[in-house]
Tab-separated table of C-alpha atoms and ligand atoms in Angstrom:
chain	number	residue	atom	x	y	z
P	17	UNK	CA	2.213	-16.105	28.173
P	18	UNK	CA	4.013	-13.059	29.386
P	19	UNK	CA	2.198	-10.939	32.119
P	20	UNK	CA	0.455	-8.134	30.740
P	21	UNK	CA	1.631	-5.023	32.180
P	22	UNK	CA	-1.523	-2.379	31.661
P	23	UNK	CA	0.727	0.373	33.391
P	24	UNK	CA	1.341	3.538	31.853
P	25	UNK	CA	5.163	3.203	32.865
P	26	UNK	CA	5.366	0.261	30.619
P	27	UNK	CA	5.108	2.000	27.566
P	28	UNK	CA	7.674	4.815	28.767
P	29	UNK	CA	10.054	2.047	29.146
P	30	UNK	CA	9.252	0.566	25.520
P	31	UNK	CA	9.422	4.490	23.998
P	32	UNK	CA	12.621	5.416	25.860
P	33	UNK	CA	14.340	1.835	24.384
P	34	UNK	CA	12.417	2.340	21.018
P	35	UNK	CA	15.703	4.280	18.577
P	36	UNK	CA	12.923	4.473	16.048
P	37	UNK	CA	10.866	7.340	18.192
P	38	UNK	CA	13.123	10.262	16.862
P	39	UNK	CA	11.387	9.758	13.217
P	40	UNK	CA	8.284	11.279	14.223
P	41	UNK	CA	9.913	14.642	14.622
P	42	UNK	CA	9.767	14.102	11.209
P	43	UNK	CA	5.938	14.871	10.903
P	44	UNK	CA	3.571	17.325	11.214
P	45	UNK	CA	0.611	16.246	13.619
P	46	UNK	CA	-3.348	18.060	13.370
P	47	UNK	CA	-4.097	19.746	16.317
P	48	UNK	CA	-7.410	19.202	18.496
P	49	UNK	CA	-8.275	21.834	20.982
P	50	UNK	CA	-4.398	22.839	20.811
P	51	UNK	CA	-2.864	19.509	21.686
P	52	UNK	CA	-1.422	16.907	18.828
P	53	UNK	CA	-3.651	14.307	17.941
P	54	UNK	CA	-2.466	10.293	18.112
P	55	UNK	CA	-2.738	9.271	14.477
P	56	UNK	CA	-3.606	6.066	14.013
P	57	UNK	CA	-4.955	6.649	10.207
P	58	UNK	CA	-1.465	6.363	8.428
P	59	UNK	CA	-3.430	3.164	6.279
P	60	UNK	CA	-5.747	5.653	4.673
P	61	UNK	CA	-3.509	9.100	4.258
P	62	UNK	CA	-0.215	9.603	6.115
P	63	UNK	CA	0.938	12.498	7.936
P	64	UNK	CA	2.816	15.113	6.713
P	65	UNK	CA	6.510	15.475	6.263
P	66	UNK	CA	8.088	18.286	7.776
P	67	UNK	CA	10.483	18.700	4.622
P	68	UNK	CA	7.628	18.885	2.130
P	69	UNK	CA	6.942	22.534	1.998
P	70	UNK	CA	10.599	23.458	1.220
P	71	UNK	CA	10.713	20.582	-1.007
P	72	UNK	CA	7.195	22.343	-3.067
P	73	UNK	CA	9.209	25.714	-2.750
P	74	UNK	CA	12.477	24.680	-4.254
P	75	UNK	CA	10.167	23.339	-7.534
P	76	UNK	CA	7.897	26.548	-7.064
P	77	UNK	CA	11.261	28.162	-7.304
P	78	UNK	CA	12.551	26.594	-10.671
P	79	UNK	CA	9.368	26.927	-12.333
P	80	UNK	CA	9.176	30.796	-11.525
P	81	UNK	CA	13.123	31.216	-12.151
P	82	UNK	CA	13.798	28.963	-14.928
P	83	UNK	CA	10.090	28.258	-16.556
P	84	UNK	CA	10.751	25.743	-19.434
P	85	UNK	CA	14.113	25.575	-18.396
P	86	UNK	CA	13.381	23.632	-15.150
P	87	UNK	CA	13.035	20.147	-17.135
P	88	UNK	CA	16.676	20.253	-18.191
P	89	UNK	CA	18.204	22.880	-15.219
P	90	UNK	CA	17.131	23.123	-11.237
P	91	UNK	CA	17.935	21.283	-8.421
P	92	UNK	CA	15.863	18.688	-9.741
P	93	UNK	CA	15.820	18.788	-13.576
P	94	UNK	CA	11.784	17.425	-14.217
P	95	UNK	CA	12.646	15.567	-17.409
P	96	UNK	CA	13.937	12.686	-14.841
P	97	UNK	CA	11.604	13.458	-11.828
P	98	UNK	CA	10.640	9.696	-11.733
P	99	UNK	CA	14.103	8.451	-11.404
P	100	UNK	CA	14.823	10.130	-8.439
P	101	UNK	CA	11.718	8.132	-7.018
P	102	UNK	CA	13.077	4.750	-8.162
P	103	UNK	CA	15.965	3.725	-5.366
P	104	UNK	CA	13.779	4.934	-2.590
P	105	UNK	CA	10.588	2.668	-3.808
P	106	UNK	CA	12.824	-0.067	-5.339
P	107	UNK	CA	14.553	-0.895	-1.750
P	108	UNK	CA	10.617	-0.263	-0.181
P	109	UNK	CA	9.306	-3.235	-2.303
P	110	UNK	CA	12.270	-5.168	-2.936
P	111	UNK	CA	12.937	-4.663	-6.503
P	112	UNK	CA	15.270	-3.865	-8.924
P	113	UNK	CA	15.574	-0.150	-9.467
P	114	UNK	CA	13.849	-0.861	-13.765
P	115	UNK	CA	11.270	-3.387	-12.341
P	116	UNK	CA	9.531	-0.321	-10.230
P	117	UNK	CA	8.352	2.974	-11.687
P	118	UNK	CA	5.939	6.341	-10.378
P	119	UNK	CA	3.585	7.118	-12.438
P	120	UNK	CA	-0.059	7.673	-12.348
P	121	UNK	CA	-2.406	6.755	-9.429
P	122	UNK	CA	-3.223	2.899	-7.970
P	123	UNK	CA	-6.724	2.187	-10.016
P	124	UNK	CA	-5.180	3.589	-13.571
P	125	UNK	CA	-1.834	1.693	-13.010
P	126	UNK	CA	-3.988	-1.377	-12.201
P	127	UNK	CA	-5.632	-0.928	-15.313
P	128	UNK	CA	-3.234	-0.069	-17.249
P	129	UNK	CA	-1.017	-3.265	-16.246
P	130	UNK	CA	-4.329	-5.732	-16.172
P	131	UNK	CA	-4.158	-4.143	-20.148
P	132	UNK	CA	-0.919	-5.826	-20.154
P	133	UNK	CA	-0.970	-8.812	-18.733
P	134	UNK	CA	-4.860	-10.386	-18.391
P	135	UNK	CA	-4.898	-11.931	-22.329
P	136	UNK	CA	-8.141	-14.044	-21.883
P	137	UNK	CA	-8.093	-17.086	-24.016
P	138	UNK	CA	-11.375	-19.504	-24.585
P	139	UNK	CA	-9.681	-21.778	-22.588
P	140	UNK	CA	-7.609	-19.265	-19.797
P	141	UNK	CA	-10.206	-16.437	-18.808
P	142	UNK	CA	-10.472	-15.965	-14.952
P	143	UNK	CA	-9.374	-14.137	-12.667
P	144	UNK	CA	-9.106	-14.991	-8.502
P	145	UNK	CA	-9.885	-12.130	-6.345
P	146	UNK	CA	-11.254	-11.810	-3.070
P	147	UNK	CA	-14.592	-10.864	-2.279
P	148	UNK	CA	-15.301	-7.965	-1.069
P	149	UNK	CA	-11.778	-6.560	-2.132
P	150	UNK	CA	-11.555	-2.561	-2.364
P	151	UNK	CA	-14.233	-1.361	-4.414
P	152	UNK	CA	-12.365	0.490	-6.696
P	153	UNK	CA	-9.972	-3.099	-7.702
P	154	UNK	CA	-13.695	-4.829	-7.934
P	155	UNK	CA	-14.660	-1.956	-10.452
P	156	UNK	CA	-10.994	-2.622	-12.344
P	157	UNK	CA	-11.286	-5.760	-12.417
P	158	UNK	CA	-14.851	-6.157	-13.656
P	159	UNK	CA	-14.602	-3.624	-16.026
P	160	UNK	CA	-11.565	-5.210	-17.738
P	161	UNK	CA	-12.954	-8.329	-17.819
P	162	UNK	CA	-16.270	-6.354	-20.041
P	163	UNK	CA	-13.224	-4.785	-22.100
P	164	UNK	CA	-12.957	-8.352	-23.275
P	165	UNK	CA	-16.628	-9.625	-23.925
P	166	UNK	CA	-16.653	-11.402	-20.730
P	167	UNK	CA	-18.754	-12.250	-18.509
P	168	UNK	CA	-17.881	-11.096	-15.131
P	169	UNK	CA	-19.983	-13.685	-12.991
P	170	UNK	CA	-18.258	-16.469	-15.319
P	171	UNK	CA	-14.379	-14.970	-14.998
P	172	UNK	CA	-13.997	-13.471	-11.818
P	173	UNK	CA	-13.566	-16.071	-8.936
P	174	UNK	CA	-14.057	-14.467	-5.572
P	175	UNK	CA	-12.176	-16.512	-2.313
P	176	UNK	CA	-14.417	-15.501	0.829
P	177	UNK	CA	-13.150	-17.167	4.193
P	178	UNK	CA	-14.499	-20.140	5.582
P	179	UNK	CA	-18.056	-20.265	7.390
P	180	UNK	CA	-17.344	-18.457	11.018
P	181	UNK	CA	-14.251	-17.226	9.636
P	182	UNK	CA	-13.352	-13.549	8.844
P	183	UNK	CA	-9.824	-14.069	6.944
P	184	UNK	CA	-8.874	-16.477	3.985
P	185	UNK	CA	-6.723	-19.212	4.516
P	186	UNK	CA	-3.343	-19.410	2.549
P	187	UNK	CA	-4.386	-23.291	1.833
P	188	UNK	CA	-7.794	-22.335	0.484
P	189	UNK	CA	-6.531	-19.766	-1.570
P	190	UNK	CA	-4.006	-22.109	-3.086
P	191	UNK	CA	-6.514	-25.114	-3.611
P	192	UNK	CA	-8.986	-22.919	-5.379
P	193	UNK	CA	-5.988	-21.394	-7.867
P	194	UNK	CA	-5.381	-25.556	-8.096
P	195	UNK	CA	-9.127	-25.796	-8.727
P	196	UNK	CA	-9.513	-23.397	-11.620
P	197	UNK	CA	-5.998	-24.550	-13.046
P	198	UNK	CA	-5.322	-24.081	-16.367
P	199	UNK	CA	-8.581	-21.793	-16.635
P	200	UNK	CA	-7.029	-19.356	-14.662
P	201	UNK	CA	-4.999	-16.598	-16.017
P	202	UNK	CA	-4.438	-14.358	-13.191
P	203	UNK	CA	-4.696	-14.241	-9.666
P	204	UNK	CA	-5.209	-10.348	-8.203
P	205	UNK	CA	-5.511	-9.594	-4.530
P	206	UNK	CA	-4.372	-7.103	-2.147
P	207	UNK	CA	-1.243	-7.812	-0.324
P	208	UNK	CA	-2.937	-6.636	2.756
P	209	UNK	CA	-7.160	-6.390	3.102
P	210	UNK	CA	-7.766	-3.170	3.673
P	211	UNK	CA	-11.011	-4.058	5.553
P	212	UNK	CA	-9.087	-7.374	7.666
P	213	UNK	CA	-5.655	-5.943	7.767
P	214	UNK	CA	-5.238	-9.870	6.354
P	215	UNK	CA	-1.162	-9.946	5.186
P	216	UNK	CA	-1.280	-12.564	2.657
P	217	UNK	CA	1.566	-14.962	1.563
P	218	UNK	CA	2.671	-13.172	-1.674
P	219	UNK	CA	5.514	-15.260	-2.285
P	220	UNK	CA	3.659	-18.618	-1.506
P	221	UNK	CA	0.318	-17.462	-3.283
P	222	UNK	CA	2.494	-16.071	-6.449
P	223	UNK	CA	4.348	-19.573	-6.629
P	224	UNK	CA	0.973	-21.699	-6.855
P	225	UNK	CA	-0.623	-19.032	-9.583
P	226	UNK	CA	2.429	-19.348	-11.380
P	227	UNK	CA	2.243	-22.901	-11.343
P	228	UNK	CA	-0.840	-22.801	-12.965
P	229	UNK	CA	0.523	-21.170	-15.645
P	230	UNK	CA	-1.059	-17.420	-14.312
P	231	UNK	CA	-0.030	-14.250	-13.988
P	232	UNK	CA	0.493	-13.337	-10.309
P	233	UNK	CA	-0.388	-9.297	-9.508
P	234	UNK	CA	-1.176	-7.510	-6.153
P	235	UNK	CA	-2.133	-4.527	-5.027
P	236	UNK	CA	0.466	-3.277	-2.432
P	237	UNK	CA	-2.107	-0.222	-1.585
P	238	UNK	CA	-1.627	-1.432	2.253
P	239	UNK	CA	1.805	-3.027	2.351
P	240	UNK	CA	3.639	-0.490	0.867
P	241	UNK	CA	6.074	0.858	3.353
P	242	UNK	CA	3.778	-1.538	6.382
P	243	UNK	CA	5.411	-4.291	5.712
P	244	UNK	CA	8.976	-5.474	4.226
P	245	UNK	CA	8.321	-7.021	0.350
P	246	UNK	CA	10.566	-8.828	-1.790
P	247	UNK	CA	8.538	-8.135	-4.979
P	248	UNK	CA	11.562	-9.551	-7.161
P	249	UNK	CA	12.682	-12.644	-4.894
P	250	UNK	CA	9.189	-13.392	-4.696
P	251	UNK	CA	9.045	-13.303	-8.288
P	252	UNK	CA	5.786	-11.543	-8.947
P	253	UNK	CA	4.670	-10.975	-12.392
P	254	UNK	CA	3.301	-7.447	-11.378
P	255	UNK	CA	2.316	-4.998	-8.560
P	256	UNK	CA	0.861	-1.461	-8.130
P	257	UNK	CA	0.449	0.676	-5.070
P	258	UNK	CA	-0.696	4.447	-3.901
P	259	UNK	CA	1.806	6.306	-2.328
P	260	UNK	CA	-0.541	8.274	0.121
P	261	UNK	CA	-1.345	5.689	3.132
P	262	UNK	CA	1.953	4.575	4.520
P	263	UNK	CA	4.503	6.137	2.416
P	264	UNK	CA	3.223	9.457	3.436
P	265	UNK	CA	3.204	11.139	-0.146
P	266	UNK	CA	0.154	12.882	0.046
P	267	UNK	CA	-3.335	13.341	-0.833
P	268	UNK	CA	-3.603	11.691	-4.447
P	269	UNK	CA	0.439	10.717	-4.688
P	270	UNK	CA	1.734	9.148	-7.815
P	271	UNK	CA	1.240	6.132	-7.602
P	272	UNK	CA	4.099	3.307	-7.974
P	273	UNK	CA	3.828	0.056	-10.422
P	274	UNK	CA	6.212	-3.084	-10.680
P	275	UNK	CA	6.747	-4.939	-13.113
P	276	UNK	CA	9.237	-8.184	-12.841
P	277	UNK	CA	12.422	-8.084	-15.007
P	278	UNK	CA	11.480	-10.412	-17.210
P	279	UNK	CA	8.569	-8.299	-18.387
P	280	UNK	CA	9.976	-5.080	-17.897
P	281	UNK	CA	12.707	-5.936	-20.176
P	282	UNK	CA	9.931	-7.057	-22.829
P	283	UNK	CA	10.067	-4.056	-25.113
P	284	UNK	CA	7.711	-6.151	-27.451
P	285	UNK	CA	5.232	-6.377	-24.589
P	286	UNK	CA	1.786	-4.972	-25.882
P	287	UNK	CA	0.748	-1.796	-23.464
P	288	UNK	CA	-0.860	1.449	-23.661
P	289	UNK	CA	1.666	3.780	-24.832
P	290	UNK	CA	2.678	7.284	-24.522
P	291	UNK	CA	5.812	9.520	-24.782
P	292	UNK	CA	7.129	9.225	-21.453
P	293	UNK	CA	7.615	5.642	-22.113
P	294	UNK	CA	9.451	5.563	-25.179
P	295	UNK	CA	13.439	5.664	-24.999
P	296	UNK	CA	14.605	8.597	-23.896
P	297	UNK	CA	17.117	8.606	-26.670
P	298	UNK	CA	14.494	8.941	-29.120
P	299	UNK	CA	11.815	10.741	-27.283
P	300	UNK	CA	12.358	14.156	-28.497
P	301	UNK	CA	13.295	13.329	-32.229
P	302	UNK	CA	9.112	13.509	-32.374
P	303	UNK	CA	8.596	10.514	-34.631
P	304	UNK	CA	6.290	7.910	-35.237
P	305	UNK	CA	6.615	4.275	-33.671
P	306	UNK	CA	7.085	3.629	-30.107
P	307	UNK	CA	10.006	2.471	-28.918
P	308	UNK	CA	9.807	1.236	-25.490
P	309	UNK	CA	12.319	1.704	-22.836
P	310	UNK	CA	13.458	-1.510	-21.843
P	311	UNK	CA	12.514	-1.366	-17.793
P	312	UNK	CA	8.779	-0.202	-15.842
P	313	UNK	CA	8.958	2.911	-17.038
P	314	UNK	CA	8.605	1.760	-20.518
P	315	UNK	CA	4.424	2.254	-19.331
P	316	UNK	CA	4.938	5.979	-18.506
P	317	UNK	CA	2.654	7.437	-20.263
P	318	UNK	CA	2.475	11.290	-19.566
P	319	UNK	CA	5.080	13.753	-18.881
P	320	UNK	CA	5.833	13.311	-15.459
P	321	UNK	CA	3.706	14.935	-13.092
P	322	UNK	CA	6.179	16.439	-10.684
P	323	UNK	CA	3.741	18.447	-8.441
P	324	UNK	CA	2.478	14.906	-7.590
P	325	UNK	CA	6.143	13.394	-6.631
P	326	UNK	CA	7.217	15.925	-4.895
P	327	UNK	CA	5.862	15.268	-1.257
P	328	UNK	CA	6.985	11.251	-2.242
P	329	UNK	CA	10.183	12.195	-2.932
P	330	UNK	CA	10.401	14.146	0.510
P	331	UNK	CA	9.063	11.436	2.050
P	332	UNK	CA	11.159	8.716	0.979
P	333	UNK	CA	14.250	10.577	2.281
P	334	UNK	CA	12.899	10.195	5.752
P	335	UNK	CA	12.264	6.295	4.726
P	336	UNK	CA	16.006	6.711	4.264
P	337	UNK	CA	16.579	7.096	8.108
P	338	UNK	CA	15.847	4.006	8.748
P	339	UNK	CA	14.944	0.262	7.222
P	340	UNK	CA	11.857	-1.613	6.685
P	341	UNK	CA	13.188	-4.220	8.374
P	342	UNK	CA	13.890	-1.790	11.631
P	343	UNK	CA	10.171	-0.390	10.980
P	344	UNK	CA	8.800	-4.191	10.626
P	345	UNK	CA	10.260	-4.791	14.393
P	346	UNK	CA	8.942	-1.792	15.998
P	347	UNK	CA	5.828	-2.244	14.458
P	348	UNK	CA	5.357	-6.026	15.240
P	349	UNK	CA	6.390	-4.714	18.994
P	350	UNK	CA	3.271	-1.576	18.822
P	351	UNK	CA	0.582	-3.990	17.190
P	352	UNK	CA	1.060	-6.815	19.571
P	353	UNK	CA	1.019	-3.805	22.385
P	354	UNK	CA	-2.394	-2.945	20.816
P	355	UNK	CA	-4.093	-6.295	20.902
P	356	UNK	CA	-2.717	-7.492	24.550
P	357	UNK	CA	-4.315	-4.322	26.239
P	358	UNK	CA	-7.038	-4.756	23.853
P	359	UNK	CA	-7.417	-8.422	25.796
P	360	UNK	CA	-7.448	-6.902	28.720
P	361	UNK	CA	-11.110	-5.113	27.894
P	362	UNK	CA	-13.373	-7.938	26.562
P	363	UNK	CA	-16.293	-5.539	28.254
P	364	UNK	CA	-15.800	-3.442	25.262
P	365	UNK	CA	-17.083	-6.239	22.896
P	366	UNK	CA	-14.973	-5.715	20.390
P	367	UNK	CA	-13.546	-8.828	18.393
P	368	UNK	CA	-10.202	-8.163	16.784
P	369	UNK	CA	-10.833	-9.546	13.068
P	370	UNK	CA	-6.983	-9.023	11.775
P	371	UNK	CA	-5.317	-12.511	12.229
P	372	UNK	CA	-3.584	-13.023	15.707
P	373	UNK	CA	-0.322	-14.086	13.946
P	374	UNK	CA	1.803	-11.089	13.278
P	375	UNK	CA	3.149	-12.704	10.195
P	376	UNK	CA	-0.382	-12.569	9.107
P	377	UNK	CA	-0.620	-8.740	9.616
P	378	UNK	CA	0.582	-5.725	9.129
P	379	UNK	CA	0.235	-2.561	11.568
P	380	UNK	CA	-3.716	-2.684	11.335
P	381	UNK	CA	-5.798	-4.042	13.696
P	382	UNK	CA	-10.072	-4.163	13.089
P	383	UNK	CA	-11.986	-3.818	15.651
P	384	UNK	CA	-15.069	-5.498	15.115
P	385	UNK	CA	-17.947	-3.967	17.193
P	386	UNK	CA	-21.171	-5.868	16.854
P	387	UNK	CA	-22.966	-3.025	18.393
P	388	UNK	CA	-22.392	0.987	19.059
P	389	UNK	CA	-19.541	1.104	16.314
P	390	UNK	CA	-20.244	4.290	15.133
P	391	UNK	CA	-20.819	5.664	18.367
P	392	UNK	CA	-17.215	4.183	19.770
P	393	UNK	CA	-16.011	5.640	16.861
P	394	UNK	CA	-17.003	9.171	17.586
P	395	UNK	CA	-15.835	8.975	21.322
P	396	UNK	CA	-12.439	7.923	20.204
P	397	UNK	CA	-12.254	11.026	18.090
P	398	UNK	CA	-13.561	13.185	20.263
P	399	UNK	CA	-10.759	12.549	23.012
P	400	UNK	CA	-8.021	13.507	20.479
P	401	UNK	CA	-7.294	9.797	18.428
P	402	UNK	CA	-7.689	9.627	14.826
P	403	UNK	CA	-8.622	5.927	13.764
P	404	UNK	CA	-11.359	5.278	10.908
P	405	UNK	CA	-14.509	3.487	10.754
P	406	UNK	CA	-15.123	0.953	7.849
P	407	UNK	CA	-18.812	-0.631	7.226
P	408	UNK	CA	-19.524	-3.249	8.375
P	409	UNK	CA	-18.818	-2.749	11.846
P	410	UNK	CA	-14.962	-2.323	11.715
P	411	UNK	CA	-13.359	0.779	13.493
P	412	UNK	CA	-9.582	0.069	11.801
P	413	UNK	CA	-6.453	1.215	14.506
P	414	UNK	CA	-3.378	1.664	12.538
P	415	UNK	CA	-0.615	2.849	14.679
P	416	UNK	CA	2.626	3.456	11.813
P	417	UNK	CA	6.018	2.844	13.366
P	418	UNK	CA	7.513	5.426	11.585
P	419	UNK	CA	5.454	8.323	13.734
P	420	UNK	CA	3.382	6.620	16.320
P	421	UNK	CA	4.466	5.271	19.995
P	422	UNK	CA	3.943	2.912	22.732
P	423	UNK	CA	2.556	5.917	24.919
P	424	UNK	CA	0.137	6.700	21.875
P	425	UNK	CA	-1.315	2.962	21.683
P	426	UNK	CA	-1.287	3.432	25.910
P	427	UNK	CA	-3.673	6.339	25.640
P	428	UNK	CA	-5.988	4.717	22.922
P	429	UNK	CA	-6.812	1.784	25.197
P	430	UNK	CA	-6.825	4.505	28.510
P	431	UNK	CA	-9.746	5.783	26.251
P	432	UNK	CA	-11.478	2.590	25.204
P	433	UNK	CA	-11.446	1.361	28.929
P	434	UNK	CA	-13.463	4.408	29.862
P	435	UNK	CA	-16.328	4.097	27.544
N	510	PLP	C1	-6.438	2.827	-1.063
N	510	PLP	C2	-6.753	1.739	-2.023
N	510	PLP	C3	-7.071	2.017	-3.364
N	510	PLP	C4	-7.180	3.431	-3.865
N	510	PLP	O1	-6.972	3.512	-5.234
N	510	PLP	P1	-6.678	4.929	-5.924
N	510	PLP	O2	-6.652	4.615	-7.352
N	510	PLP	O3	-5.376	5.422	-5.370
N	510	PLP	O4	-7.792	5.852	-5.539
N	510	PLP	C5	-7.312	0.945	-4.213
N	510	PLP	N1	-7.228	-0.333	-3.772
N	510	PLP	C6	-6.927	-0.622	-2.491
N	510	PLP	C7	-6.846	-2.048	-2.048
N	510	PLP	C8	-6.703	0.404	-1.578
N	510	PLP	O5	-6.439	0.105	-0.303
């Protein structure tokens, strides 16, 4: 073990080395009594990009100038406002620019893909999940499984860690989708807990499901731009996301969905349809019978909400700046940061829940605070830090490498030390 170095001048060093640190310029920061707060809350709504009100005014601009005429005309004809999303998010998740698509928001795209791909059979019915995954998958999931008749108690399988343990263990994940075998037809977590900061083996996990015969779909609502993903190598049947906690889209982005080749390419594939899905060729000639296009976007539904994209698309030009692998280093370097100085305070009583391995994590860390949790909470917020505060017991610290520093993470513990 490396001496820890709790001096301020440490973290100067690691900023001043750091070529990533220029990217925050990028971002507005909230003020608090006139000075920028540290923002540790990227995992619930990202900051600001600095381009994003010129990037509202030059579609402001064609709507007022050209009305109709802004779908075909513009800087950025509408009719294809979703393909100028698609290399930015493709190269984010590691797909093929037809395997990803915007549309939507994360619950609806869940739903609309769980339409698509959970075909309960007498014999395959359940689904794997973890319990207590984000509410709003639990209410998907549940519901979808009433959509069919079933029984939720009976279908849905919820993993919960071992006794003493807060995080799942990739072997007990894989012997329970073992376990429920050929009654299983899809396995459904979140490639990072929201409530753990838990980064699960998606490639390992989608293998075994697969094995079994299951479909294989995440929800990316935490990885997405955290952590590099390799959606296609990895060979996941499906995957949906928001685009407002680390890709910095917004309040209520679109939302992004994959969908592997193979399926995406399934014109015949049964879905919800609408007429942003069907071929573009055909689209306009107003007739009946859908014709799919052959890639994600074949599950558009509505005309593309471009008031919705256009803080992604601003965003993902900053993404552009850089790689997720370059983001992946700096933020293994800030996390680890976070939890040594963290070590250095076990007065504070605060057990780190997130796993210790940083190939089990992503920028998260939980704070578990068996006492005063709520009142730590408040403190931190008064002096200027903006971290969140999850029940049970869980203040969550999410420093984002693509606009926080070493210094910020310095000051953090600086303030934890003094309560
Ligand atoms: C943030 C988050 C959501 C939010 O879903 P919306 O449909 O965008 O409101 C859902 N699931 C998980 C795991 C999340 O972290």
């Amino acid at each position: 073990m490396h001496s820890i170095d709790t001096s301020i001048a440490y973290a100067w060093d690691a900023d001043s080395n750091d070529a990533l640190a220029p990217l925050a310029n990028n971002f507005h920061f909230p003020e608090v009594n006139g000075e920028k707060v540290i923002y540790f809350c990227g995992n619930s709504l990202g900051l600001q990009p600095k381009n994003v009100a010129a990037a509202f005014n030059t579609e402001l601009h064609s709507w007022k100038t050209l009305a109709v005429n802004g779908y075909f005309q513009g800087t950025n004809p509408w009719l294809h406002y979703q393909e100028y999303l698609r290399s930015g998010l493709a190269k984010i998740v590691g797909a093929k620019e037809h395997e990803v698509t915007a549309m939507n928001a994360l619950t609806v795209n869940l739903h609309l893909l769980m339409q698509s791909f959970y075909k309960p059979t007498k014999q395959r019915f359940k689904i794997i999940m973890e319990a207590g995954a984000f509410p709003s998958d639990q209410y998907a999931v549940a519901s979808q499984v009433a959509q069919h008749g079933l029984d939720a108690a009976k279908a849905i399988i919820e993993l919960t860690p071992r006794k003493g343990e807060k995080t799942l263990r990739t072997e007990d994940i894989i012997s329970q989708i073992e376990k429920h075998g050929n009654q299983l037809a899809m396995v459904m977590l979140g490639g990072i807990n929201y409530y753990t900061g838990q980064l699960f083996d998606i490639a390992s996990i989608t293998a075994a499901t697969q094995a079994q015969g299951a479909i294989a779909g995440w929800d990316l609502a935490h990885a997405v731009g955290n952590v590099p993903l390799q959606l296609h190598k990895w060979n996941v049947d499906f995957a949906v996301w928001c685009n407002y906690k680390y890709m910095n889209g917004g309040p209520g982005a679109v939302g992004g969905a994959f969908l592997h080749e193979r399926h995406a390419k399934n014109t015949n594939m049964q879905r919800l349809a609408g007429w942003w899905g069907n071929d573009e060729k055909t689209r306009f000639a107003m007739e009946k019978n859908f014709v799919a296009k052959a890639t994600a976007s074949g599950w558009n539904i509505s005309t593309a909400q471009v008031m919705n994209m256009v803080a992604l698309k601003a965003s993902l030009a900053i993404f552009e700046q850089t790689t997720m692998a370059a983001l992946r280093k700096k933020s293994i370097a800030l996390t680890n940061y976070l939890e040594t100085l963290l070590q250095t305070i076990p007065e504070l009583g605060c057990e780190i829940i997130t796993p210790a391995n940083p190939q089990e994590r992503g920028a998260q860390l939980s704070l578990y605070f068996t006492k005063n949790a709520k009142q730590i909470h408040e403190k931190i917020l008064q002096s200027g830090i903006v971290v969140d505060y999850r029940e049970p017991g869980v203040i969550r610290v999410a420093p984002a490498p693509i606009y926080c520093s070493f210094e910020d993470v310095y000051r953090f513990y600086e303030v934890l030390k003094n309560i």
